[in-house]
Amino acid sequence: MKRIVFLLFVIVLIGSSCKDRGDHLAGYNPLLTEWQTPFQIPPFDKIKAGHFLPAIQEAMKQHDREIEAIVNSSDEPDVVNTVEALDYSGEMLDRITAVFFNLTSSETNSKLQDAAREISPILTRHEDDILFNAKLFQRIKTVYDKRKGLGLTPEQERLVTEIYKKFVRGGANLDRTDQSRLREINRELSLLSLRFEENLLEETNGYQLVITDEADLAGLPQTVISAAAEAALTAGKEGTWVFTLHKPSMIPFLQYAENRALREHIFKAYINRCSQGNMNDNTALVSRIASLRVQRSHLLSATSFADFILGENMAKTSSAVYRFLDRLWVPALDKARQEAADLQALIDEEKGGFTLQPWDWWYYAEKLRKIKFDVDEEILRPYFKLDQVIKGAFDVAHRLWGIRFNTIDSVPKYHPDVEVWEVIDKDDSHLGVIFMDFYPRETKQSGAWEDEYRKQYRKDETRIHPVVTVNFNFPEPIGSRPSLLSLEEVATLFHEFGHALHSVLSDCTYPSLTGTDVAIDFVELPSQIMENWAMHPEVMKTYAMHYETGEPIPDTLLEKINAGRYFNQGFITVEYLAACYLDMDWHMLTDTLRQDALAFESSVMERIDMMPGIVVRYRSPYFGHIFSSQYPAGYYSYIWAEVLDKDAFQMFVEKGLFDQATAASFRENILSKGNTADPLKLYVKFRGREPSINPLLKYRGLL
């Protein structure tokens, strides 16, 4: 997942937690000084929680002075003294808040969460002050209205248009009464989204399945049992086995545990998070967020929040999204129903005496995979040592674009698990820095994501080099056994690395148009296309080495992986598409009346004829993508972008996996361009035509 940070939507939609005032140290504040570190990496070893609030307050004052200078200029407004000046303003604030939000996603605590409730509203107010500055907007509008006659470069014209739209969409044209109401909504949304994410983290961390009877471990591989014993030691419960709701712990339990009652227990704990009527219940927050978003869209002359959001995406309209989802839903549902019948047949063959339930699907799918293809996740894991998979991803990037990755040890890090690389271009020039944070912990959000501590852009003809962070929740090493990944986790690593490449290979001028700051249904193309190389047999043989013997993965296993690539795709597609429909339906609401969150969700599942045996991938109370992050009315974007990535990769298949001309075109027309042009035009320039959906349908076995 790409965490897109541009201040307006970070403040309104983000669900991160922040650092508190209580740790403030008088005097020296490293956030307000020039960073004398390699590549100007944040001085994590010097930053304290209490530094953030005073630093942000000072940076906002400086930003205000920069805005005043633009507004009070006696010169006629032009692209340089108004639009470019605005885009370059607030550098210090951007720098500090980038550190702030990234740290609170990766290494939070109660102090940071307390402070977030203070910092988030003041950032919201600061952004609204800018968007509602009538004199500033008038200068921008003056440039926008005459842009066609100014002889602007395409990138300048794009900047003028995007800045103007940002102000209009932010409420610049509203009267004072409506702007005041919009301020209230923005402030409340920022706090509600924050609460949502805090509750989800607390609820996820608060659950443990503690097993005291060794017989209840039946069916679990020894590696999974050892990890549970290690988790028990960490939790102070020596002599037991602890399983959590973090996926490296939960998914293997669902796949292999013979104890059906315990599978049901941990599965229900997962899907009922934040809906138990306790302090972490998010159902009321979901309803309030949805209602406020309707109010916000109405103030901004949109019928629904989905209509407001989608106008800036490739999809453009809600009807286009629904048509796209509907085209996939019917064949996916048919395939999933056949898969369910196959699993039920296996249950009956074993004389199970029960009907397939959601907590059975993982277990019997894994059994059926072994029967059909003689392979399971635990046979594959030894070939996917984390370090080797990283090298495999780096090798793909090197073979495509000639870039290299050198380990950096002597730099500040915010956690010992973090590893850092310098990225060097084929001409030996410095491109940027990538941080990677691999393992789950209670202080870190779940899932996987990429973001930046510093974006790429150009200022005074100088290239500002990006500092990128990539975060995972992979299985931790245990003793002498390294971190070993599942196939899905291998794909996740390549995916997030693809986002990092999009950030690092960006070659844009303006901060707001650079790198991954693109349409939400385009941003997943550079990430998802990397998964295609990850899973290709020719590439896999270069990095899939047995961690004990060093032997490459045998052809027989590669053949089995390839033979089983359509296996369980109905399930995977249905649970995902159901979440897309749920997201869209929440944001197609036109009435501000608060919904009963769980009843609303049930009505959506009934409307789409959701099949029994599968639960929507994200239920509303823990659907962080849309209620505490930047994907509202945008969760469809993963599969929309999959149309692009499968179609684009087909060009590499036709021309050669590492064809240099095709790779150069992809870098030039997609990876380097950011939001400097319409994304469909960029894609057509690369591909030579608009994308075809057929490669996606074929890949998922839906043709």
XYZ file of C-alpha atoms in Angstrom:
703
model
C 0.000 0.000 0.000
C 1.146 3.477 -0.842
C 0.664 6.071 1.880
C 0.137 9.253 -0.088
C 0.951 12.314 1.991
C -0.160 15.689 0.814
C -1.171 17.847 3.698
C -4.877 18.338 3.033
C -5.780 14.676 2.822
C -3.243 13.562 5.393
C -4.978 15.787 7.887
C -8.515 14.929 6.889
C -8.125 11.216 6.305
C -4.975 9.877 7.916
C -5.109 7.700 10.991
C -1.622 7.974 12.365
C -0.704 8.806 15.926
C 1.747 11.486 16.923
C 4.244 12.582 19.545
C 3.474 14.433 22.723
C 4.284 17.683 24.457
C 5.268 16.054 27.734
C 8.724 15.026 26.507
C 9.621 18.510 25.256
C 13.189 19.473 26.005
C 13.805 23.195 26.349
C 16.298 24.771 23.992
C 17.898 22.604 21.323
C 15.458 21.036 18.886
C 17.015 18.796 16.195
C 13.930 19.102 14.003
C 14.585 22.818 13.543
C 18.240 22.499 12.611
C 20.037 21.496 9.421
C 20.495 17.723 9.604
C 24.210 16.950 9.575
C 23.668 13.291 8.748
C 24.542 11.194 5.699
C 22.131 12.119 2.897
C 20.319 14.393 5.413
C 18.537 11.410 6.921
C 16.420 12.411 9.948
C 18.541 12.352 13.145
C 16.408 9.690 14.802
C 18.939 9.256 17.616
C 18.455 12.879 18.670
C 14.693 13.318 18.136
C 12.536 13.115 21.256
C 8.749 12.991 21.444
C 8.552 16.466 22.934
C 10.408 18.023 20.026
C 7.538 17.651 17.597
C 4.883 20.050 18.863
C 7.162 23.093 19.260
C 8.894 22.277 15.973
C 5.591 22.036 14.111
C 4.372 25.273 15.676
C 7.565 27.075 14.616
C 7.431 25.560 11.128
C 3.827 26.711 10.731
C 4.854 30.247 11.653
C 7.564 30.159 9.018
C 5.084 28.789 6.485
C 2.665 31.605 7.358
C 5.391 34.161 6.676
C 6.068 32.572 3.291
C 2.364 32.701 2.419
C 2.152 36.339 3.508
C 5.064 37.207 1.235
C 3.220 35.693 -1.734
C -0.068 37.402 -0.875
C 1.474 40.813 -0.203
C 3.674 40.883 -3.289
C 3.142 44.013 -5.362
C 4.101 42.143 -8.538
C 1.456 40.927 -10.952
C 0.665 37.268 -10.127
C 2.516 34.819 -12.326
C 3.491 31.173 -12.229
C 6.829 31.838 -10.521
C 5.910 34.387 -7.835
C 2.609 32.761 -6.930
C 2.075 29.118 -7.915
C 5.668 27.886 -7.804
C 6.330 29.939 -4.694
C 3.344 28.337 -2.980
C 4.392 24.826 -3.976
C 7.901 25.315 -2.586
C 6.636 26.967 0.603
C 6.423 25.043 3.861
C 9.559 22.963 3.282
C 10.386 22.878 6.976
C 6.841 21.888 7.907
C 6.788 19.164 5.268
C 10.097 17.818 6.520
C 8.978 17.656 10.150
C 5.512 16.240 9.530
C 6.958 13.556 7.250
C 9.105 12.334 10.149
C 6.188 12.773 12.509
C 3.627 10.702 10.605
C 6.053 7.987 9.565
C 7.351 7.442 13.079
C 3.875 7.288 14.540
C 2.937 4.594 12.030
C 6.029 2.521 12.746
C 6.933 3.157 16.383
C 4.039 4.560 18.415
C 3.177 4.552 22.121
C 0.615 6.105 24.449
C 2.531 9.393 24.694
C 2.626 9.770 20.947
C -1.069 8.975 20.677
C -1.943 11.542 23.333
C -0.040 14.246 21.493
C -1.646 13.383 18.176
C -4.962 14.612 19.502
C -3.347 18.005 20.018
C -1.230 18.209 16.878
C -3.730 16.906 14.331
C -6.295 19.723 14.835
C -3.681 22.478 14.612
C -2.368 21.054 11.345
C -5.928 20.866 10.057
C -6.519 24.490 10.987
C -3.249 25.553 9.370
C -4.142 23.893 6.071
C -7.636 25.394 6.122
C -6.144 28.841 6.772
C -4.176 28.491 3.539
C -7.030 27.102 1.448
C -9.426 29.789 2.693
C -7.006 32.681 2.139
C -9.042 34.747 -0.312
C -6.157 36.944 -1.492
C -3.946 33.934 -2.104
C -6.677 32.160 -4.026
C -7.327 35.249 -6.140
C -3.661 35.342 -7.178
C -3.786 31.635 -8.055
C -7.015 32.109 -10.004
C -5.500 35.005 -11.925
C -2.670 32.766 -13.120
C -5.054 29.875 -13.791
C -7.422 31.984 -15.897
C -4.646 33.186 -18.220
C -2.493 30.030 -18.162
C -2.988 29.220 -21.863
C -1.347 32.459 -22.942
C 1.640 32.376 -20.617
C 3.884 30.060 -22.643
C 4.135 27.603 -19.778
C 5.880 24.253 -19.965
C 3.535 21.226 -19.716
C 4.727 20.641 -16.152
C 4.061 24.262 -15.180
C 0.589 24.149 -16.706
C -0.130 20.924 -14.835
C 1.031 22.530 -11.588
C -1.185 25.596 -12.083
C -4.200 23.394 -12.825
C -3.630 21.031 -9.900
C -3.034 23.836 -7.386
C -6.154 25.671 -8.551
C -8.242 22.485 -8.263
C -6.838 21.781 -4.808
C -8.055 25.166 -3.575
C -11.489 24.804 -5.170
C -11.857 21.268 -3.796
C -10.636 22.535 -0.444
C -13.408 25.111 -0.172
C -11.827 28.325 -1.462
C -15.023 29.303 -3.309
C -17.293 28.826 -0.301
C -18.714 31.737 1.660
C -17.520 32.329 5.224
C -20.381 30.425 6.817
C -19.736 27.316 4.753
C -15.991 27.621 5.234
C -16.531 27.739 8.969
C -18.629 24.579 8.798
C -16.002 22.901 6.597
C -13.355 23.754 9.187
C -15.420 22.014 11.859
C -15.876 18.934 9.678
C -12.192 18.746 8.772
C -11.173 19.032 12.408
C -13.582 16.364 13.564
C -12.634 13.999 10.736
C -8.950 14.292 11.599
C -9.649 13.322 15.215
C -12.098 10.525 14.375
C -9.689 8.940 11.901
C -6.984 9.131 14.535
C -9.242 7.445 17.109
C -10.165 4.734 14.599
C -6.524 3.749 14.029
C -5.675 3.883 17.729
C -8.602 1.618 18.565
C -7.656 -0.842 15.844
C -4.056 -1.050 17.018
C -5.160 -1.517 20.628
C -7.727 -4.167 19.737
C -5.305 -6.109 17.542
C -2.582 -6.048 20.182
C -5.029 -6.919 22.968
C -5.820 -10.444 21.768
C -3.845 -13.588 22.544
C -4.827 -17.185 21.969
C -2.889 -18.946 24.753
C -2.587 -22.699 24.289
C -1.589 -24.757 27.320
C -2.391 -28.245 26.012
C 0.122 -29.499 23.465
C -2.601 -31.618 21.870
C -4.219 -28.405 20.613
C -1.168 -27.834 18.401
C -1.974 -30.868 16.262
C -1.441 -30.219 12.557
C 0.772 -27.163 13.026
C 4.259 -27.288 11.475
C 7.139 -27.223 13.934
C 8.225 -23.802 12.678
C 4.823 -22.371 13.588
C 4.897 -24.048 17.005
C 8.383 -22.648 17.686
C 7.250 -19.142 16.757
C 4.285 -19.475 19.144
C 6.580 -20.636 21.940
C 8.844 -17.641 21.293
C 5.803 -15.336 21.413
C 4.827 -16.896 24.746
C 8.277 -16.190 26.179
C 8.050 -12.575 25.041
C 4.606 -12.310 26.666
C 5.894 -13.782 29.951
C 3.902 -16.995 29.511
C 6.673 -19.558 29.374
C 5.529 -23.112 28.896
C 2.569 -22.143 26.711
C 2.098 -21.217 23.054
C 0.755 -17.794 22.088
C -0.959 -16.884 18.808
C -1.974 -13.334 17.941
C -4.026 -11.512 15.320
C -0.905 -10.442 13.447
C -1.001 -12.317 10.163
C 2.364 -14.127 10.461
C 0.861 -15.775 13.552
C -2.829 -16.087 12.658
C -2.722 -17.267 9.028
C -0.575 -20.389 9.640
C -2.872 -21.290 12.540
C -5.915 -21.085 10.253
C -4.104 -23.077 7.578
C -2.879 -25.984 9.698
C -4.506 -26.244 13.147
C -6.673 -29.366 13.363
C -8.607 -27.984 16.337
C -11.636 -26.513 14.570
C -12.983 -24.769 17.679
C -9.722 -22.868 18.132
C -9.665 -21.921 14.459
C -13.147 -20.502 14.915
C -12.044 -18.651 18.052
C -9.094 -16.827 16.488
C -10.946 -16.170 13.221
C -13.919 -14.590 14.992
C -11.591 -12.537 17.173
C -10.060 -11.169 13.978
C -13.265 -10.369 12.079
C -15.041 -8.933 15.135
C -12.305 -6.476 16.028
C -13.532 -3.051 17.115
C -17.201 -4.107 17.157
C -17.500 -5.586 20.656
C -19.010 -2.632 22.487
C -15.803 -1.993 24.444
C -13.507 1.030 24.564
C -12.086 0.104 21.168
C -15.415 -0.148 19.360
C -15.280 1.671 16.014
C -18.863 1.222 14.833
C -20.019 4.659 15.993
C -16.867 6.239 14.546
C -17.513 4.629 11.166
C -21.047 5.990 11.084
C -19.955 9.466 12.105
C -17.066 9.564 9.594
C -19.392 8.514 6.768
C -21.960 11.152 7.764
C -19.353 13.907 7.963
C -17.991 12.953 4.556
C -21.470 13.310 3.082
C -21.745 16.756 4.663
C -18.324 17.665 3.319
C -19.194 16.550 -0.211
C -22.457 18.517 -0.134
C -20.639 21.683 0.915
C -18.317 21.158 -2.046
C -21.196 20.618 -4.498
C -20.788 16.854 -4.893
C -23.694 14.444 -4.504
C -21.630 11.935 -2.554
C -18.131 11.586 -1.185
C -17.393 8.966 -3.853
C -18.324 11.467 -6.562
C -16.060 14.047 -4.938
C -13.082 11.669 -4.724
C -13.421 9.863 -8.047
C -13.353 13.017 -10.140
C -9.598 13.121 -9.525
C -9.009 9.425 -10.293
C -8.630 7.519 -13.539
C -12.096 6.019 -13.042
C -13.696 9.525 -12.972
C -17.196 8.338 -11.964
C -18.810 5.952 -9.506
C -20.755 4.289 -12.328
C -17.452 3.433 -14.031
C -16.195 1.804 -10.826
C -19.386 -0.209 -10.330
C -19.390 -1.362 -13.970
C -15.800 -2.507 -13.566
C -16.507 -4.361 -10.307
C -19.652 -5.973 -11.728
C -17.722 -7.299 -14.704
C -15.391 -9.147 -12.332
C -17.889 -10.083 -9.612
C -19.996 -12.635 -11.494
C -17.121 -14.830 -12.784
C -15.305 -14.505 -9.451
C -18.407 -15.583 -7.534
C -18.942 -18.534 -9.858
C -15.347 -19.637 -9.344
C -15.549 -19.217 -5.558
C -18.754 -21.262 -5.383
C -17.039 -24.090 -7.248
C -14.099 -23.827 -4.855
C -16.492 -24.001 -1.908
C -18.100 -27.119 -3.383
C -14.661 -28.723 -3.710
C -13.831 -27.921 -0.088
C -17.199 -29.237 1.100
C -16.580 -32.446 -0.821
C -13.283 -32.847 1.027
C -15.006 -32.251 4.372
C -17.636 -34.857 3.493
C -14.998 -37.307 2.304
C -13.347 -37.003 5.721
C -16.790 -37.460 7.327
C -16.505 -34.070 8.993
C -20.270 -33.788 9.434
C -20.466 -30.003 9.118
C -21.020 -27.297 6.516
C -18.026 -25.260 5.372
C -17.620 -22.087 7.456
C -15.257 -19.124 6.992
C -12.818 -20.443 9.627
C -12.607 -23.706 7.669
C -11.681 -22.207 4.317
C -7.959 -21.649 4.936
C -7.538 -25.093 6.506
C -9.264 -27.116 3.808
C -7.894 -24.995 0.967
C -4.395 -25.797 2.211
C -5.306 -29.491 2.384
C -6.749 -29.440 -1.119
C -3.708 -27.570 -2.459
C -1.474 -30.366 -1.162
C -3.731 -33.037 -2.658
C -3.951 -31.352 -6.066
C -0.455 -29.972 -6.420
C 1.576 -31.776 -3.740
C 2.779 -28.477 -2.309
C 2.000 -26.277 0.679
C 3.309 -23.034 2.169
C 5.631 -24.757 4.634
C 7.374 -26.679 1.847
C 7.970 -23.410 0.004
C 9.042 -21.154 2.909
C 12.597 -22.535 3.239
C 13.303 -21.262 -0.269
C 12.233 -17.704 0.512
C 14.745 -16.422 3.022
C 14.084 -12.709 3.512
C 17.624 -11.599 2.680
C 17.581 -13.592 -0.548
C 14.195 -12.221 -1.598
C 15.488 -8.681 -1.040
C 18.487 -9.455 -3.216
C 16.113 -10.860 -5.832
C 14.097 -7.639 -5.894
C 17.263 -5.546 -6.125
C 18.536 -7.752 -8.955
C 15.327 -7.254 -10.963
C 15.666 -3.472 -10.627
C 19.333 -3.672 -11.617
C 18.611 -5.781 -14.705
C 15.821 -3.431 -15.764
C 17.399 -0.033 -15.106
C 21.009 -0.593 -14.109
C 20.497 0.779 -10.587
C 22.428 -0.591 -7.587
C 21.774 -0.825 -3.856
C 24.530 -0.392 -1.279
C 23.939 -1.140 2.394
C 24.407 1.830 4.737
C 25.207 0.978 8.355
C 26.406 4.214 9.951
C 23.172 6.204 9.824
C 20.562 6.981 12.483
C 17.684 4.475 12.678
C 14.451 4.658 14.637
C 14.472 0.904 15.418
C 17.084 -1.881 15.309
C 14.959 -3.903 12.849
C 15.438 -1.232 10.182
C 17.942 -1.704 7.356
C 19.031 1.093 5.017
C 20.296 1.198 1.427
C 21.664 3.886 -0.852
C 20.274 3.696 -4.394
C 22.783 4.473 -7.160
C 21.898 5.051 -10.805
C 23.647 3.359 -13.720
C 25.763 6.488 -14.252
C 26.971 6.185 -10.600
C 24.931 9.202 -9.461
C 23.061 9.125 -6.142
C 19.308 8.537 -6.535
C 18.053 8.234 -2.968
C 17.868 6.205 0.232
C 15.510 3.364 1.148
C 14.675 2.340 4.720
C 13.113 -1.119 5.197
C 11.359 -2.122 8.438
C 10.527 -5.826 8.406
C 8.861 -7.279 11.510
C 5.635 -6.797 13.505
C 5.610 -5.208 16.951
C 2.985 -3.689 19.204
C 4.198 -0.180 18.404
C 3.688 -0.608 14.664
C 0.614 -0.635 12.466
C -0.305 -3.854 10.727
C -0.008 -4.449 6.992
C 2.627 -3.163 4.582
C 3.169 0.315 3.171
C 5.631 2.745 1.591
C 6.092 6.442 2.274
C 8.747 9.143 2.157
C 10.717 11.065 4.750
C 11.668 13.351 1.891
C 10.289 13.537 -1.643
C 12.234 13.948 -4.841
C 11.905 17.369 -6.490
C 14.080 20.074 -8.021
C 14.830 23.472 -6.573
C 17.120 26.040 -8.175
C 18.158 23.374 -10.695
C 19.291 21.111 -7.849
C 17.802 17.627 -7.470
C 16.501 16.979 -3.971
C 17.072 13.294 -3.340
C 14.300 11.205 -1.774
C 14.489 9.267 1.496
C 11.954 6.452 1.332
C 10.579 4.086 3.979
C 9.089 0.656 3.311
C 7.305 -1.238 6.092
C 6.303 -4.887 6.441
C 5.034 -7.333 9.052
C 7.004 -10.470 8.165
C 7.774 -13.494 10.377
C 10.655 -12.762 12.731
C 13.814 -14.878 12.842
C 13.806 -17.495 15.588
C 17.176 -18.536 16.959
C 19.366 -19.559 14.029
C 16.362 -19.787 11.710
C 16.069 -16.671 9.524
C 12.853 -14.935 8.488
C 11.228 -17.186 5.893
C 8.438 -15.796 3.729
C 5.299 -17.245 2.211
C 4.585 -16.753 -1.487
C 2.160 -13.969 -0.600
C 4.795 -12.250 1.530
C 7.302 -12.502 -1.332
C 4.784 -10.711 -3.559
C 4.249 -8.112 -0.806
C 7.972 -7.357 -0.632
C 8.222 -6.845 -4.395
C 4.997 -4.771 -4.303
C 6.182 -2.270 -1.703
C 9.622 -2.186 -3.319
C 7.811 -1.139 -6.518
C 6.345 1.854 -4.663
C 9.849 2.695 -3.423
C 11.172 2.612 -6.988
C 8.360 4.962 -8.047
C 9.554 7.411 -5.378
C 13.287 6.984 -6.025
C 13.146 7.085 -9.839
C 10.907 10.142 -9.896
C 12.366 13.021 -11.903
C 9.977 15.926 -11.399
C 10.370 19.601 -10.589
C 7.571 20.440 -8.183
C 7.007 18.851 -4.748
C 3.257 18.393 -5.199
C 3.581 16.590 -8.542
C 6.427 14.260 -7.771
C 6.825 10.512 -7.362
C 3.828 8.671 -5.970
C 1.587 11.742 -5.634
C -0.602 10.454 -8.457
C -4.201 9.276 -8.859
C -5.031 6.564 -6.334
C -6.008 4.085 -9.066
C -2.708 4.692 -10.890
C -0.322 4.597 -7.929
C -0.563 0.808 -7.621
C 0.702 0.184 -11.170
C 4.429 0.603 -10.380
C 4.065 -1.556 -7.262
C 1.912 -4.344 -8.652
C 3.894 -4.787 -11.844
C 6.899 -5.839 -9.737
C 4.896 -8.804 -8.411
C 4.900 -10.228 -11.933
C 8.684 -10.525 -11.924
C 8.608 -11.939 -8.393
C 6.399 -14.841 -9.446
C 7.993 -15.521 -12.829
C 9.857 -18.885 -12.801
C 12.886 -17.456 -14.601
C 13.275 -14.771 -11.928
C 12.319 -16.940 -8.959
C 15.168 -19.324 -9.709
C 17.625 -16.460 -9.158
C 16.583 -15.745 -5.565
C 14.664 -18.779 -4.239
C 17.479 -20.696 -2.511
C 17.015 -23.154 0.342
C 18.202 -21.339 3.454
C 20.066 -24.399 4.783
C 21.510 -26.023 1.655
C 21.749 -23.030 -0.685
C 20.172 -25.137 -3.418
C 17.939 -23.238 -5.873
C 14.268 -24.055 -5.872
C 13.801 -27.236 -7.977
C 11.964 -27.144 -11.280
C 9.408 -29.598 -9.884
C 8.346 -27.038 -7.242
C 8.263 -24.236 -9.791
C 6.016 -26.365 -11.977
C 3.721 -27.022 -9.026
C 3.561 -23.319 -8.184
C 2.713 -22.514 -11.786
C 0.147 -25.322 -11.983
C -1.569 -24.000 -8.863
C -1.583 -20.309 -9.763
C -5.346 -20.316 -10.377
C -6.005 -22.215 -7.166
C -8.231 -20.364 -4.671
C -8.419 -17.295 -6.930
C -12.203 -17.253 -6.600
C -11.911 -16.874 -2.821
C -9.172 -14.238 -3.077
C -11.077 -12.200 -5.652
C -14.465 -12.427 -3.936
C -13.261 -11.355 -0.484
C -11.408 -8.433 -2.079
C -14.223 -7.306 -4.416
C -16.718 -7.486 -1.551
C -14.566 -4.951 0.302
C -14.554 -2.748 -2.805
C -18.358 -2.765 -2.915
C -18.512 -2.039 0.819
C -16.172 0.925 0.411
C -18.117 2.315 -2.543
C -21.504 1.896 -0.875
C -20.336 3.698 2.255
C -19.193 6.609 0.124
C -22.189 6.683 -2.213
C -24.399 7.735 0.712
C -26.193 11.013 0.056
C -28.031 11.273 3.375
C -26.210 12.568 6.439
C -28.302 10.312 8.683
C -25.952 8.077 10.657
C -26.077 4.432 9.655
C -25.943 1.413 11.924
C -22.491 0.327 10.720
C -22.967 -3.438 11.040
C -26.510 -3.390 9.650
C -25.337 -1.287 6.718
C -22.518 -3.719 6.037
C -24.940 -6.654 6.134
C -27.215 -4.925 3.655
C -24.290 -4.428 1.251
C -23.311 -8.098 1.492
C -26.934 -9.092 0.860
C -27.182 -6.743 -2.121
C -24.169 -8.254 -3.858
C -25.261 -11.818 -2.966
C -22.118 -12.495 -0.934
C -21.703 -16.233 -0.570
C -21.544 -18.020 2.780
C -18.133 -19.376 3.676
C -16.325 -16.129 2.831
C -16.169 -12.964 4.924
C -15.471 -9.590 3.297
C -11.724 -8.926 3.490
C -12.173 -5.864 5.683
C -15.257 -5.404 7.811
C -16.229 -1.798 8.457
C -14.929 -1.440 12.056
C -11.378 -2.353 10.979
C -11.410 -1.147 7.379
C -8.457 1.155 7.958
C -7.834 1.742 4.260
C -11.005 3.808 4.039
C -11.647 5.091 7.566
C -8.168 6.010 8.756
C -6.061 6.188 5.623
C -6.189 7.566 2.102
C -8.312 5.050 0.186
C -11.952 6.131 0.779
C -13.881 5.346 -2.408
C -10.545 4.045 -3.621
C -10.099 0.468 -2.424
C -11.091 -0.642 -5.939
C -7.830 0.897 -7.112
C -5.773 -2.240 -6.497
C -7.652 -4.278 -9.066
C -8.156 -1.296 -11.389
C -4.373 -0.906 -11.395
C -4.038 -4.678 -11.838
C -5.606 -4.249 -15.270
C -2.755 -1.849 -16.004
C 0.025 -3.935 -14.475
C -0.990 -7.206 -16.147
C -1.394 -5.464 -19.488
C 1.931 -3.637 -19.095
C 3.796 -6.785 -18.041
C 2.452 -8.549 -21.118
C 4.589 -6.132 -23.125
C 7.669 -7.365 -21.251
C 6.604 -10.964 -21.871
C 6.344 -10.221 -25.586
C 9.568 -8.206 -25.892
C 11.639 -9.925 -23.202
C 11.457 -9.873 -19.379
C 14.384 -7.474 -19.198
C 14.146 -5.830 -22.601
C 16.080 -2.596 -22.172
C 14.003 -0.466 -24.529
C 10.749 -1.479 -22.803
C 12.274 -0.933 -19.370
C 13.583 2.497 -20.368
C 10.153 3.453 -21.694
C 8.471 2.338 -18.460
C 10.921 4.382 -16.413
C 10.606 7.425 -18.660
C 6.831 7.424 -19.131
C 5.599 5.971 -15.816
C 8.151 5.911 -12.996
C 9.803 9.284 -13.580
C 6.741 11.372 -14.401
C 4.797 11.582 -11.147
C 1.615 13.604 -11.652
C 3.038 15.822 -14.382
C 0.513 14.520 -16.946
C -2.792 12.671 -17.149
C -2.099 9.041 -16.086
C -3.990 7.453 -18.974
C -1.946 9.518 -21.436
C 1.245 8.396 -19.713
C 0.141 4.768 -19.923
C -0.797 5.027 -23.601
C 2.557 6.634 -24.349
C 4.257 3.609 -22.785
C 1.970 0.869 -24.118
C 0.985 2.371 -27.447
C -2.710 1.868 -26.705
C -5.238 1.872 -23.859
C -5.060 -1.091 -21.449
C -6.861 -4.396 -22.076
C -8.622 -6.244 -19.250
C -7.969 -9.690 -20.744
C -4.512 -10.266 -19.174
C -6.076 -9.666 -15.735
C -8.968 -12.046 -16.391
C -6.539 -14.685 -17.623
C -4.193 -14.222 -14.647
C -7.013 -14.710 -12.138
C -8.502 -17.622 -14.069
C -11.742 -15.725 -14.705
C -11.915 -16.072 -18.486
